Every structure is written in C-alpha cells, then in structure tokens.
Amino acid sequence: MKVTEQQLEVGGLQWFYREGLPVQERGLPPVLLLHGIPSQSYSWREVLPVLTAQGMRAIAPDWIGSGFSSKPEPRDFGHYTPDAYLSALADFVDALALDRFSLVVQGFVGSVGLQYALRHRERIERLAIFNTPLTTAVRLPWKLKQLGLPFIGDMLTQDPLLIDRTLEGGGFYRVPDEALDVYRRPYLKTSAVGRALLATVRNLQLPTVLAEIETGFQTWEQPTLVAWGMADPWLPFSVAAQFARAVPQTEVVKLEQVGHYPQEDWHEKVTQVLIPFLCRQAG
C-alpha cells in the first residue's frame, strides 16, 4: 500500500503527516509514530508500508516546527515547550479521531509522546519506545545541546548541513544523499524551522519531563516494548534497562549496530521487532 502525504489544519496549525492505510483489515488498532529532533516523519518511510501490509493504519506526523508542518514563531507556540507540544499533539490525535491506538516514540521530543501516553492511558493500546530519554539520569548530549546555545545555536540551527551532522552523528551510518535532500529541504525554504529547533532545544525541560516519566510509568499497565539501538552515542542501554526494571509489562530488545535513530539506521531491524509486538493479541 502506498504511503500518502497529508495535510490537516488543527487549531490554526498545519500538520503534515504521512499515512498508510491497511492492505487488509485485521481489526488491529492504528499506529501513531513520532520522530525525534531534528528529524521528521520521513524517517519512518520504510516502516510505514510494512505496518500497512500487516493490516494497520499507520500515521507519522512532522512535529509542529519540524519538517513540513507549521513553524510558528516561538512566542506564538508557547516557546516550543513540552506543554505546547503536548497540547498540539492532543488536538491532532482528536482531529484524526484516534480513540485507541498504539504509540511508537523515538528520540528527544519523543519524551513528549510518553507524557501524552501517561495523561491519556485509556487511548494507548501498546507502546513502543526506541532510543528515547526515559530516566532523570539522562543529560542532553553536546551534539544537541549546542543547538540551543546563545549565538552558537543561532548559527548552527540556520545551517541545512546540521541535519547531516546530527543524523549521522547519532550512529555510524551515512544517510543517503536522496534522504538528506528531503531532510534539508525545510531549512532551505525558511529560517523559521531553525528558530523552532533553537527554541525546542532551549525549552526541553528534561528534568521536569523525565521526573514525570519516571514516576508515572511505575503504574503503567499497557504492554510496552523498549527496543534500543546499542550504538547510540547519546543514550546508553542502561537507560532502557533502568526503565524496564521499574515498569511492568515491558519487553526489552537490543538492536545491535544501530544508533540513536534506529528507523533511519536500520529499518529492517525496527520492523523485525515492531511487527510481532504490535500484532500480538491481548491475553
């Protein structure tokens, strides 16, 4: 099934998202896939059609401020704080009428997806986590932290080549040129995407967000998969292991030779663990 590109205006914000409809209905819940920074929904391009072939509706949006979604000025979007992202995500999910769905998160800002799951537990069928901050021990890596620094960050976030350096810096694979062309395109079209990234990094509020995640998931009951790229230079496997020890119903899988952006580095390994997990019937 072909994955299509869609636009949806919600609350004055234009969401860009990629969607695949199921080849054959199997009664499985839809799947929402969230990317990290400074990536986009394009990173899930190889995963989406595999999900639809298994009978799932699959949706991957560009976060507001990223990719081809709206890029409001920081003052017009709550300075890109986690609360601003959470509110926008909740409105987007409502607009798509996703009453119950499986959620897949990855990367920094993926933690906002985990906050959403905690605050809307009744909507989450299954939760899959790929290389996402999970504990208060996590610190923002220098590669990302510098994007929010005064003066330095202002320059770096206006450079289209930051995509090359960051995506490839998160592992040891070279991203194909045709893929980098897509990732760079928003930066070549408008300076607003750089300002959004700058504000996002400055306002990640990791200590507060991760404290909520650590505490909230102690009472989490939905089936959870933590699949970890073991070559991630920024988030060690100990983060996944600590989370799994504290959260019931958690399955942990190591993805060898995979970096911080698993769906970009080695999508076959991602679908190999994701498909059986999402297709597994309760009970």
mmCIF file of C-alpha atoms in Angstrom:
data_model
loop_
_atom_site.group_PDB
_atom_site.id
_atom_site.type_symbol
_atom_site.label_atom_id
_atom_site.label_comp_id
_atom_site.label_asym_id
_atom_site.label_seq_id
_atom_site.Cartn_x
_atom_site.Cartn_y
_atom_site.Cartn_z
ATOM 1 C CA MET A 1 0.000 0.000 0.000
ATOM 2 C CA LYS A 2 1.348 3.394 -0.976
ATOM 3 C CA VAL A 3 2.078 5.852 1.822
ATOM 4 C CA THR A 4 0.488 9.218 1.099
ATOM 5 C CA GLU A 5 1.363 12.714 2.249
ATOM 6 C CA GLN A 6 -1.452 14.538 4.018
ATOM 7 C CA GLN A 7 -2.160 17.969 5.491
ATOM 8 C CA LEU A 8 -4.505 18.704 8.372
ATOM 9 C CA GLU A 9 -5.199 22.069 9.968
ATOM 10 C CA VAL A 10 -5.890 21.873 13.699
ATOM 11 C CA GLY A 11 -6.225 24.900 15.934
ATOM 12 C CA GLY A 12 -4.680 27.181 13.363
ATOM 13 C CA LEU A 13 -1.651 24.888 12.909
ATOM 14 C CA GLN A 14 -0.965 22.936 9.732
ATOM 15 C CA TRP A 15 0.165 19.379 10.391
ATOM 16 C CA PHE A 16 1.982 17.465 7.684
ATOM 17 C CA TYR A 17 1.827 13.705 8.073
ATOM 18 C CA ARG A 18 2.475 10.507 6.200
ATOM 19 C CA GLU A 19 -0.255 7.889 6.267
ATOM 20 C CA GLY A 20 -0.655 4.341 5.069
ATOM 21 C CA LEU A 21 -3.998 2.525 5.084
ATOM 22 C CA PRO A 22 -4.171 -1.214 5.783
ATOM 23 C CA VAL A 23 -3.927 -3.559 2.822
ATOM 24 C CA GLN A 24 -6.402 -5.854 4.544
ATOM 25 C CA GLU A 25 -8.375 -5.144 7.698
ATOM 26 C CA ARG A 26 -7.352 -7.343 10.612
ATOM 27 C CA GLY A 27 -9.006 -5.457 13.440
ATOM 28 C CA LEU A 28 -5.685 -4.075 14.665
ATOM 29 C CA PRO A 29 -5.570 -0.577 16.182
ATOM 30 C CA PRO A 30 -3.959 2.228 14.198
ATOM 31 C CA VAL A 31 -0.357 3.160 14.942
ATOM 32 C CA LEU A 32 0.998 6.664 15.549
ATOM 33 C CA LEU A 33 4.764 7.079 15.072
ATOM 34 C CA LEU A 34 6.589 10.113 16.485
ATOM 35 C CA HIS A 35 10.082 11.197 15.446
ATOM 36 C CA GLY A 36 12.817 12.890 17.452
ATOM 37 C CA ILE A 37 14.840 16.043 16.756
ATOM 38 C CA PRO A 38 15.968 17.286 14.316
ATOM 39 C CA SER A 39 14.330 14.577 12.220
ATOM 40 C CA GLN A 40 10.913 14.324 10.523
ATOM 41 C CA SER A 41 8.221 11.790 9.721
ATOM 42 C CA TYR A 42 10.307 10.913 6.650
ATOM 43 C CA SER A 43 12.485 8.838 8.970
ATOM 44 C CA TRP A 44 9.605 6.306 9.228
ATOM 45 C CA ARG A 45 9.258 5.999 5.418
ATOM 46 C CA GLU A 46 10.409 2.361 5.304
ATOM 47 C CA VAL A 47 8.453 1.304 8.403
ATOM 48 C CA LEU A 48 5.039 2.668 7.401
ATOM 49 C CA PRO A 49 4.385 0.388 4.402
ATOM 50 C CA VAL A 50 5.397 -2.679 6.403
ATOM 51 C CA LEU A 51 2.819 -1.791 9.049
ATOM 52 C CA THR A 52 0.076 -1.325 6.463
ATOM 53 C CA ALA A 53 0.953 -4.662 4.871
ATOM 54 C CA GLN A 54 0.216 -6.225 8.256
ATOM 55 C CA GLY A 55 -3.244 -4.651 8.383
ATOM 56 C CA MET A 56 -2.609 -1.486 10.362
ATOM 57 C CA ARG A 57 -3.380 2.127 9.617
ATOM 58 C CA ALA A 58 -0.057 3.901 10.201
ATOM 59 C CA ILE A 59 0.379 7.646 10.730
ATOM 60 C CA ALA A 60 3.646 9.553 11.159
ATOM 61 C CA PRO A 61 3.388 13.344 11.591
ATOM 62 C CA ASP A 62 6.037 16.015 11.427
ATOM 63 C CA TRP A 63 6.046 17.731 14.802
ATOM 64 C CA ILE A 64 4.987 21.366 14.709
ATOM 65 C CA GLY A 65 8.156 23.313 13.950
ATOM 66 C CA SER A 66 9.701 20.371 12.072
ATOM 67 C CA GLY A 67 9.692 19.057 8.536
ATOM 68 C CA PHE A 68 6.745 20.321 6.525
ATOM 69 C CA SER A 69 4.347 21.149 9.373
ATOM 70 C CA SER A 70 3.667 24.719 10.528
ATOM 71 C CA LYS A 71 6.600 26.600 12.013
ATOM 72 C CA PRO A 72 5.073 29.355 14.147
ATOM 73 C CA GLU A 73 7.325 31.875 15.816
ATOM 74 C CA PRO A 74 8.275 30.699 19.329
ATOM 75 C CA ARG A 75 6.156 33.366 21.035
ATOM 76 C CA ASP A 76 3.131 32.082 19.103
ATOM 77 C CA PHE A 77 3.634 28.446 20.133
ATOM 78 C CA GLY A 78 4.383 28.638 23.824
ATOM 79 C CA HIS A 79 8.117 28.876 23.053
ATOM 80 C CA TYR A 80 8.080 25.221 21.967
ATOM 81 C CA THR A 81 7.883 23.884 25.499
ATOM 82 C CA PRO A 82 6.765 20.297 26.191
ATOM 83 C CA ASP A 83 3.369 21.642 27.261
ATOM 84 C CA ALA A 84 2.956 23.389 23.910
ATOM 85 C CA TYR A 85 3.838 20.185 22.060
ATOM 86 C CA LEU A 86 1.529 18.124 24.283
ATOM 87 C CA SER A 87 -1.444 20.373 23.680
ATOM 88 C CA ALA A 88 -0.871 20.381 19.911
ATOM 89 C CA LEU A 89 -0.416 16.603 19.824
ATOM 90 C CA ALA A 90 -3.629 16.040 21.786
ATOM 91 C CA ASP A 91 -5.537 18.234 19.324
ATOM 92 C CA PHE A 92 -4.000 16.381 16.363
ATOM 93 C CA VAL A 93 -4.956 12.973 17.774
ATOM 94 C CA ASP A 94 -8.508 14.197 18.416
ATOM 95 C CA ALA A 95 -8.788 15.588 14.889
ATOM 96 C CA LEU A 96 -7.790 12.185 13.479
ATOM 97 C CA ALA A 97 -10.393 10.520 15.724
ATOM 98 C CA LEU A 98 -7.826 8.104 17.134
ATOM 99 C CA ASP A 99 -9.828 6.850 20.088
ATOM 100 C CA ARG A 100 -7.463 3.958 20.816
ATOM 101 C CA PHE A 101 -4.136 3.355 19.112
ATOM 102 C CA SER A 102 -0.625 2.013 19.505
ATOM 103 C CA LEU A 103 2.075 4.622 20.002
ATOM 104 C CA VAL A 104 5.685 4.475 18.802
ATOM 105 C CA VAL A 105 8.166 7.115 20.008
ATOM 106 C CA GLN A 106 11.804 7.850 19.290
ATOM 107 C CA GLY A 107 14.380 10.399 20.336
ATOM 108 C CA PHE A 108 14.411 13.682 22.164
ATOM 109 C CA VAL A 109 10.913 15.180 21.985
ATOM 110 C CA GLY A 110 9.763 11.575 21.796
ATOM 111 C CA SER A 111 9.524 12.000 25.548
ATOM 112 C CA VAL A 112 6.550 14.282 24.893
ATOM 113 C CA GLY A 113 4.829 11.258 23.372
ATOM 114 C CA LEU A 114 5.439 9.406 26.633
ATOM 115 C CA GLN A 115 3.883 12.264 28.580
ATOM 116 C CA TYR A 116 0.880 12.056 26.278
ATOM 117 C CA ALA A 117 0.602 8.325 26.939
ATOM 118 C CA LEU A 118 0.655 8.868 30.702
ATOM 119 C CA ARG A 119 -2.033 11.547 30.515
ATOM 120 C CA HIS A 120 -4.226 9.577 28.085
ATOM 121 C CA ARG A 121 -3.716 5.978 29.192
ATOM 122 C CA GLU A 122 -7.168 4.923 28.106
ATOM 123 C CA ARG A 123 -6.222 5.625 24.477
ATOM 124 C CA ILE A 124 -2.986 3.643 24.310
ATOM 125 C CA GLU A 125 -3.226 0.017 23.186
ATOM 126 C CA ARG A 126 0.503 -0.696 23.045
ATOM 127 C CA LEU A 127 3.617 1.430 23.468
ATOM 128 C CA ALA A 128 6.920 1.002 21.622
ATOM 129 C CA ILE A 129 9.959 3.054 22.616
ATOM 130 C CA PHE A 130 13.113 3.449 20.519
ATOM 131 C CA ASN A 131 16.095 5.333 21.992
ATOM 132 C CA THR A 132 14.156 7.956 23.912
ATOM 133 C CA PRO A 133 15.071 9.722 27.182
ATOM 134 C CA LEU A 134 13.436 7.707 29.970
ATOM 135 C CA THR A 135 15.113 8.493 33.302
ATOM 136 C CA THR A 136 16.261 11.551 35.216
ATOM 137 C CA ALA A 137 19.847 10.373 34.739
ATOM 138 C CA VAL A 138 19.705 11.418 31.063
ATOM 139 C CA ARG A 139 21.511 14.583 30.027
ATOM 140 C CA LEU A 140 21.167 16.356 26.695
ATOM 141 C CA PRO A 141 24.173 15.336 24.537
ATOM 142 C CA TRP A 142 26.539 18.054 23.390
ATOM 143 C CA LYS A 143 25.615 17.443 19.747
ATOM 144 C CA LEU A 144 22.063 18.590 20.537
ATOM 145 C CA LYS A 145 22.800 20.933 23.445
ATOM 146 C CA GLN A 146 24.921 23.222 21.272
ATOM 147 C CA LEU A 147 21.886 23.820 19.028
ATOM 148 C CA GLY A 148 20.306 25.794 21.871
ATOM 149 C CA LEU A 149 23.317 27.845 22.980
ATOM 150 C CA PRO A 150 23.316 31.652 22.569
ATOM 151 C CA PHE A 151 24.967 32.789 19.338
ATOM 152 C CA ILE A 152 26.333 29.313 18.510
ATOM 153 C CA GLY A 153 22.868 27.793 18.377
ATOM 154 C CA ASP A 154 21.535 30.731 16.364
ATOM 155 C CA MET A 155 24.105 29.998 13.672
ATOM 156 C CA LEU A 156 24.007 26.204 13.765
ATOM 157 C CA THR A 157 20.217 25.941 13.506
ATOM 158 C CA GLN A 158 20.245 28.028 10.322
ATOM 159 C CA ASP A 159 22.691 25.666 8.617
ATOM 160 C CA PRO A 160 20.991 22.971 6.498
ATOM 161 C CA LEU A 161 24.032 20.742 6.992
ATOM 162 C CA LEU A 162 23.199 20.370 10.679
ATOM 163 C CA ILE A 163 20.889 17.557 9.571
ATOM 164 C CA ASP A 164 23.807 15.634 8.078
ATOM 165 C CA ARG A 165 25.978 16.142 11.139
ATOM 166 C CA THR A 166 23.251 15.264 13.639
ATOM 167 C CA LEU A 167 21.589 12.285 11.984
ATOM 168 C CA GLU A 168 24.952 10.743 11.128
ATOM 169 C CA GLY A 169 26.419 11.772 14.485
ATOM 170 C CA GLY A 170 23.779 9.658 16.213
ATOM 171 C CA GLY A 171 25.273 6.459 14.825
ATOM 172 C CA PHE A 172 27.914 5.363 12.384
ATOM 173 C CA TYR A 173 25.905 5.107 9.163
ATOM 174 C CA ARG A 174 25.913 7.505 6.241
ATOM 175 C CA VAL A 175 22.440 8.777 5.379
ATOM 176 C CA PRO A 176 21.817 8.508 1.598
ATOM 177 C CA ASP A 177 22.036 11.752 -0.352
ATOM 178 C CA GLU A 178 18.440 11.473 -1.581
ATOM 179 C CA ALA A 179 17.247 11.227 2.027
ATOM 180 C CA LEU A 180 19.382 14.163 3.139
ATOM 181 C CA ASP A 181 17.816 16.225 0.342
ATOM 182 C CA VAL A 182 14.410 15.716 1.999
ATOM 183 C CA TYR A 183 15.701 16.432 5.493
ATOM 184 C CA ARG A 184 17.450 19.630 4.370
ATOM 185 C CA ARG A 185 14.568 20.972 2.304
ATOM 186 C CA PRO A 186 12.717 22.804 5.136
ATOM 187 C CA TYR A 187 15.951 24.570 6.134
ATOM 188 C CA LEU A 188 16.487 25.713 2.565
ATOM 189 C CA LYS A 189 12.954 27.107 2.327
ATOM 190 C CA THR A 190 12.616 29.119 5.555
ATOM 191 C CA SER A 191 14.605 30.281 8.572
ATOM 192 C CA ALA A 192 11.566 29.546 10.746
ATOM 193 C CA VAL A 193 12.487 25.873 11.085
ATOM 194 C CA GLY A 194 15.838 26.834 12.606
ATOM 195 C CA ARG A 195 14.200 29.215 15.076
ATOM 196 C CA ALA A 196 11.757 26.470 16.057
ATOM 197 C CA LEU A 197 14.604 23.994 16.638
ATOM 198 C CA LEU A 198 16.544 26.566 18.671
ATOM 199 C CA ALA A 199 13.521 27.209 20.893
ATOM 200 C CA THR A 200 12.764 23.494 21.240
ATOM 201 C CA VAL A 201 16.271 22.610 22.428
ATOM 202 C CA ARG A 202 16.320 25.551 24.840
ATOM 203 C CA ASN A 203 12.987 24.532 26.345
ATOM 204 C CA LEU A 204 13.143 20.732 26.516
ATOM 205 C CA GLN A 205 12.788 20.900 30.330
ATOM 206 C CA LEU A 206 14.270 17.415 30.607
ATOM 207 C CA PRO A 207 14.488 17.225 34.423
ATOM 208 C CA THR A 208 10.780 18.008 34.824
ATOM 209 C CA VAL A 209 9.624 15.850 31.907
ATOM 210 C CA LEU A 210 11.752 12.852 32.908
ATOM 211 C CA ALA A 211 10.658 13.079 36.535
ATOM 212 C CA GLU A 212 7.045 12.767 35.320
ATOM 213 C CA ILE A 213 8.002 9.790 33.148
ATOM 214 C CA GLU A 214 9.909 8.010 35.918
ATOM 215 C CA THR A 215 7.078 8.426 38.400
ATOM 216 C CA GLY A 216 4.150 7.945 36.033
ATOM 217 C CA PHE A 217 5.311 4.717 34.432
ATOM 218 C CA GLN A 218 5.579 2.959 37.776
ATOM 219 C CA THR A 219 1.825 2.382 37.494
ATOM 220 C CA TRP A 220 1.764 1.769 33.729
ATOM 221 C CA GLU A 221 -0.171 -1.336 32.668
ATOM 222 C CA GLN A 222 -0.222 -1.397 28.866
ATOM 223 C CA PRO A 223 2.159 -3.762 27.010
ATOM 224 C CA THR A 224 5.423 -1.954 26.314
ATOM 225 C CA LEU A 225 8.378 -2.634 24.040
ATOM 226 C CA VAL A 226 11.723 -0.922 24.607
ATOM 227 C CA ALA A 227 13.945 -1.538 21.570
ATOM 228 C CA TRP A 228 17.375 0.030 21.894
ATOM 229 C CA GLY A 229 19.970 0.884 19.280
ATOM 230 C CA MET A 230 23.118 -0.291 21.038
ATOM 231 C CA ALA A 231 25.418 2.014 19.041
ATOM 232 C CA ASP A 232 23.655 5.154 20.320
ATOM 233 C CA PRO A 233 26.433 7.546 21.468
ATOM 234 C CA TRP A 234 23.991 9.703 23.435
ATOM 235 C CA LEU A 235 21.670 7.332 25.303
ATOM 236 C CA PRO A 236 23.296 4.216 26.790
ATOM 237 C CA PHE A 237 21.437 0.938 27.192
ATOM 238 C CA SER A 238 21.453 1.455 30.965
ATOM 239 C CA VAL A 239 18.654 3.992 30.412
ATOM 240 C CA ALA A 240 16.455 1.299 28.857
ATOM 241 C CA ALA A 241 17.413 -1.282 31.481
ATOM 242 C CA GLN A 242 16.620 1.039 34.389
ATOM 243 C CA PHE A 243 13.250 1.925 32.886
ATOM 244 C CA ALA A 244 12.349 -1.710 32.229
ATOM 245 C CA ARG A 245 13.147 -2.746 35.805
ATOM 246 C CA ALA A 246 10.654 -0.220 37.120
ATOM 247 C CA VAL A 247 7.858 -0.712 34.580
ATOM 248 C CA PRO A 248 5.752 -3.874 34.477
ATOM 249 C CA GLN A 249 4.759 -5.485 31.171
ATOM 250 C CA THR A 250 7.969 -4.291 29.494
ATOM 251 C CA GLU A 251 9.814 -6.265 26.835
ATOM 252 C CA VAL A 252 13.403 -5.177 26.108
ATOM 253 C CA VAL A 253 15.224 -5.847 22.836
ATOM 254 C CA LYS A 254 18.780 -4.874 21.922
ATOM 255 C CA LEU A 255 19.328 -3.671 18.358
ATOM 256 C CA GLU A 256 22.992 -4.359 17.668
ATOM 257 C CA GLN A 257 24.932 -1.962 15.391
ATOM 258 C CA VAL A 258 22.031 0.506 15.450
ATOM 259 C CA GLY A 259 22.373 4.127 16.567
ATOM 260 C CA HIS A 260 20.164 6.834 18.036
ATOM 261 C CA TYR A 261 17.829 6.970 15.020
ATOM 262 C CA PRO A 262 17.000 3.254 14.538
ATOM 263 C CA GLN A 263 14.349 3.771 11.862
ATOM 264 C CA GLU A 264 16.887 5.674 9.778
ATOM 265 C CA ASP A 265 19.903 3.487 10.540
ATOM 266 C CA TRP A 266 18.428 0.030 10.061
ATOM 267 C CA HIS A 267 14.688 -0.048 9.424
ATOM 268 C CA GLU A 268 14.647 -3.813 8.876
ATOM 269 C CA LYS A 269 15.666 -4.395 12.488
ATOM 270 C CA VAL A 270 12.993 -1.949 13.635
ATOM 271 C CA THR A 271 10.184 -3.717 11.791
ATOM 272 C CA GLN A 272 11.529 -7.119 12.827
ATOM 273 C CA VAL A 273 10.786 -6.325 16.484
ATOM 274 C CA LEU A 274 7.897 -3.892 15.992
ATOM 275 C CA ILE A 275 5.577 -6.032 13.855
ATOM 276 C CA PRO A 276 5.280 -9.028 16.203
ATOM 277 C CA PHE A 277 4.778 -6.705 19.149
ATOM 278 C CA LEU A 278 2.006 -4.649 17.523
ATOM 279 C CA CYS A 279 0.266 -7.700 16.072
ATOM 280 C CA ARG A 280 0.234 -9.602 19.342
ATOM 281 C CA GLN A 281 -3.284 -10.008 20.660
ATOM 282 C CA ALA A 282 -4.079 -9.180 24.266
ATOM 283 C CA GLY A 283 -4.224 -12.150 26.568
#
